[in-house]
């Protein structure tokens, strides 16, 4: 089961994911990705410290977030990638393609400085 929390800090959207992200529980994250795109938010941080497991469908939704925000001229940073999710992103090469930071604070600083 995945737990999603979405907040805003100024012009930055912060998505916190916890638990497991798979085909059975993607609806909330999909809805949030669409809401971010529709509101034209251009800075997004995804906090993955509490994410314990992800499957290919979960990776697909996160990739969709990067694509949609990037298409609008924005950027996404991920923070706290560990364990099985980190291994999945590493195998796919997404750890290098996506902006991955060790901490949420580092991700917030980097994305706030981006223009």
mmCIF file of C-alpha atoms in Angstrom:
data_model
loop_
_atom_site.group_PDB
_atom_site.id
_atom_site.type_symbol
_atom_site.label_atom_id
_atom_site.label_comp_id
_atom_site.label_asym_id
_atom_site.label_seq_id
_atom_site.Cartn_x
_atom_site.Cartn_y
_atom_site.Cartn_z
ATOM 1 C CA UNK A 1 0.000 0.000 0.000
ATOM 2 C CA UNK A 2 1.265 3.457 -0.895
ATOM 3 C CA UNK A 3 0.773 6.593 1.119
ATOM 4 C CA UNK A 4 0.977 9.893 -0.754
ATOM 5 C CA UNK A 5 1.204 13.357 0.744
ATOM 6 C CA UNK A 6 1.313 16.458 -1.415
ATOM 7 C CA UNK A 7 2.217 19.931 -0.195
ATOM 8 C CA UNK A 8 3.468 23.212 -1.630
ATOM 9 C CA UNK A 9 6.389 25.308 -0.460
ATOM 10 C CA UNK A 10 6.128 28.553 -2.383
ATOM 11 C CA UNK A 11 6.303 27.618 -6.068
ATOM 12 C CA UNK A 12 7.615 24.109 -5.343
ATOM 13 C CA UNK A 13 5.329 21.069 -5.204
ATOM 14 C CA UNK A 14 6.488 18.366 -2.807
ATOM 15 C CA UNK A 15 5.237 14.805 -3.178
ATOM 16 C CA UNK A 16 6.027 12.383 -0.353
ATOM 17 C CA UNK A 17 5.656 8.674 -1.139
ATOM 18 C CA UNK A 18 5.683 5.945 1.507
ATOM 19 C CA UNK A 19 5.224 2.198 1.462
ATOM 20 C CA UNK A 20 4.867 0.345 -1.812
ATOM 21 C CA UNK A 21 4.075 1.879 -5.202
ATOM 22 C CA UNK A 22 2.681 -0.602 -7.694
ATOM 23 C CA UNK A 23 -0.092 -1.187 -10.192
ATOM 24 C CA UNK A 24 -2.663 -1.699 -7.420
ATOM 25 C CA UNK A 25 -2.317 1.794 -5.910
ATOM 26 C CA UNK A 26 -1.263 4.310 -8.566
ATOM 27 C CA UNK A 27 -4.464 6.336 -8.825
ATOM 28 C CA UNK A 28 -3.553 9.005 -6.253
ATOM 29 C CA UNK A 29 -0.125 9.577 -7.771
ATOM 30 C CA UNK A 30 -1.546 9.698 -11.303
ATOM 31 C CA UNK A 31 -4.108 12.279 -10.166
ATOM 32 C CA UNK A 32 -1.376 14.350 -8.526
ATOM 33 C CA UNK A 33 0.765 14.275 -11.686
ATOM 34 C CA UNK A 34 -2.200 15.539 -13.724
ATOM 35 C CA UNK A 35 -2.972 18.244 -11.139
ATOM 36 C CA UNK A 36 0.647 19.438 -11.230
ATOM 37 C CA UNK A 37 0.591 19.584 -15.016
ATOM 38 C CA UNK A 38 -2.744 21.423 -15.126
ATOM 39 C CA UNK A 39 -1.639 23.983 -12.530
ATOM 40 C CA UNK A 40 1.572 24.596 -14.514
ATOM 41 C CA UNK A 41 3.844 23.935 -11.552
ATOM 42 C CA UNK A 42 7.408 23.861 -12.830
ATOM 43 C CA UNK A 43 9.326 22.769 -9.738
ATOM 44 C CA UNK A 44 8.628 19.420 -8.104
ATOM 45 C CA UNK A 45 10.463 17.468 -5.415
ATOM 46 C CA UNK A 46 9.572 13.812 -4.871
ATOM 47 C CA UNK A 47 10.532 12.573 -1.401
ATOM 48 C CA UNK A 48 11.148 8.821 -1.581
ATOM 49 C CA UNK A 49 12.684 8.263 1.873
ATOM 50 C CA UNK A 50 9.680 6.207 2.964
ATOM 51 C CA UNK A 51 9.198 4.279 -0.270
ATOM 52 C CA UNK A 52 10.054 0.642 0.359
ATOM 53 C CA UNK A 53 9.075 -0.980 -2.948
ATOM 54 C CA UNK A 54 8.238 0.080 -6.509
ATOM 55 C CA UNK A 55 7.306 -1.839 -9.636
ATOM 56 C CA UNK A 56 7.537 -0.864 -13.305
ATOM 57 C CA UNK A 57 4.114 0.805 -13.290
ATOM 58 C CA UNK A 58 5.193 3.021 -10.392
ATOM 59 C CA UNK A 59 8.401 3.905 -12.220
ATOM 60 C CA UNK A 60 6.266 4.731 -15.256
ATOM 61 C CA UNK A 61 4.160 7.254 -13.363
ATOM 62 C CA UNK A 62 7.269 8.935 -11.941
ATOM 63 C CA UNK A 63 8.776 9.030 -15.445
ATOM 64 C CA UNK A 64 5.529 10.610 -16.669
ATOM 65 C CA UNK A 65 5.899 13.313 -14.010
ATOM 66 C CA UNK A 66 9.418 14.108 -15.255
ATOM 67 C CA UNK A 67 8.217 14.219 -18.855
ATOM 68 C CA UNK A 68 5.202 16.447 -18.183
ATOM 69 C CA UNK A 69 7.047 18.918 -15.969
ATOM 70 C CA UNK A 70 10.054 18.945 -18.306
ATOM 71 C CA UNK A 71 7.830 19.624 -21.310
ATOM 72 C CA UNK A 72 6.562 22.731 -19.490
ATOM 73 C CA UNK A 73 10.145 23.929 -18.968
ATOM 74 C CA UNK A 74 10.357 22.794 -15.358
ATOM 75 C CA UNK A 75 12.293 20.212 -13.421
ATOM 76 C CA UNK A 76 11.797 17.435 -10.918
ATOM 77 C CA UNK A 77 14.224 16.301 -8.225
ATOM 78 C CA UNK A 78 13.992 13.086 -6.254
ATOM 79 C CA UNK A 79 15.317 12.714 -2.732
ATOM 80 C CA UNK A 80 16.040 9.869 -0.366
ATOM 81 C CA UNK A 81 16.132 7.032 -2.870
ATOM 82 C CA UNK A 82 17.212 3.850 -1.013
ATOM 83 C CA UNK A 83 16.745 0.088 -0.955
ATOM 84 C CA UNK A 84 14.734 -1.688 -3.647
ATOM 85 C CA UNK A 85 13.526 1.543 -5.331
ATOM 86 C CA UNK A 86 17.145 2.732 -5.616
ATOM 87 C CA UNK A 87 18.176 -0.601 -7.147
ATOM 88 C CA UNK A 88 15.334 -0.402 -9.699
ATOM 89 C CA UNK A 89 16.205 3.171 -10.693
ATOM 90 C CA UNK A 90 19.899 2.229 -10.949
ATOM 91 C CA UNK A 91 19.219 -0.772 -13.224
ATOM 92 C CA UNK A 92 17.083 1.438 -15.492
ATOM 93 C CA UNK A 93 19.667 4.236 -15.496
ATOM 94 C CA UNK A 94 17.093 6.623 -14.044
ATOM 95 C CA UNK A 95 19.347 7.456 -11.098
ATOM 96 C CA UNK A 96 21.525 9.372 -13.571
ATOM 97 C CA UNK A 97 18.785 10.611 -15.911
ATOM 98 C CA UNK A 98 16.611 12.018 -13.127
ATOM 99 C CA UNK A 99 17.795 14.594 -10.624
ATOM 100 C CA UNK A 100 18.442 12.449 -7.550
ATOM 101 C CA UNK A 101 19.576 14.073 -4.286
ATOM 102 C CA UNK A 102 20.511 12.414 -1.015
ATOM 103 C CA UNK A 103 18.214 14.546 1.141
ATOM 104 C CA UNK A 104 14.987 16.469 0.741
ATOM 105 C CA UNK A 105 16.784 19.610 1.922
ATOM 106 C CA UNK A 106 19.385 19.257 -0.845
ATOM 107 C CA UNK A 107 16.658 18.700 -3.453
ATOM 108 C CA UNK A 108 14.753 21.777 -2.255
ATOM 109 C CA UNK A 109 17.894 23.933 -2.412
ATOM 110 C CA UNK A 110 18.819 22.760 -5.911
ATOM 111 C CA UNK A 111 15.355 23.168 -7.335
ATOM 112 C CA UNK A 112 14.816 26.560 -5.670
ATOM 113 C CA UNK A 113 18.022 27.799 -7.278
ATOM 114 C CA UNK A 114 16.990 26.550 -10.751
ATOM 115 C CA UNK A 115 15.610 29.025 -13.193
#
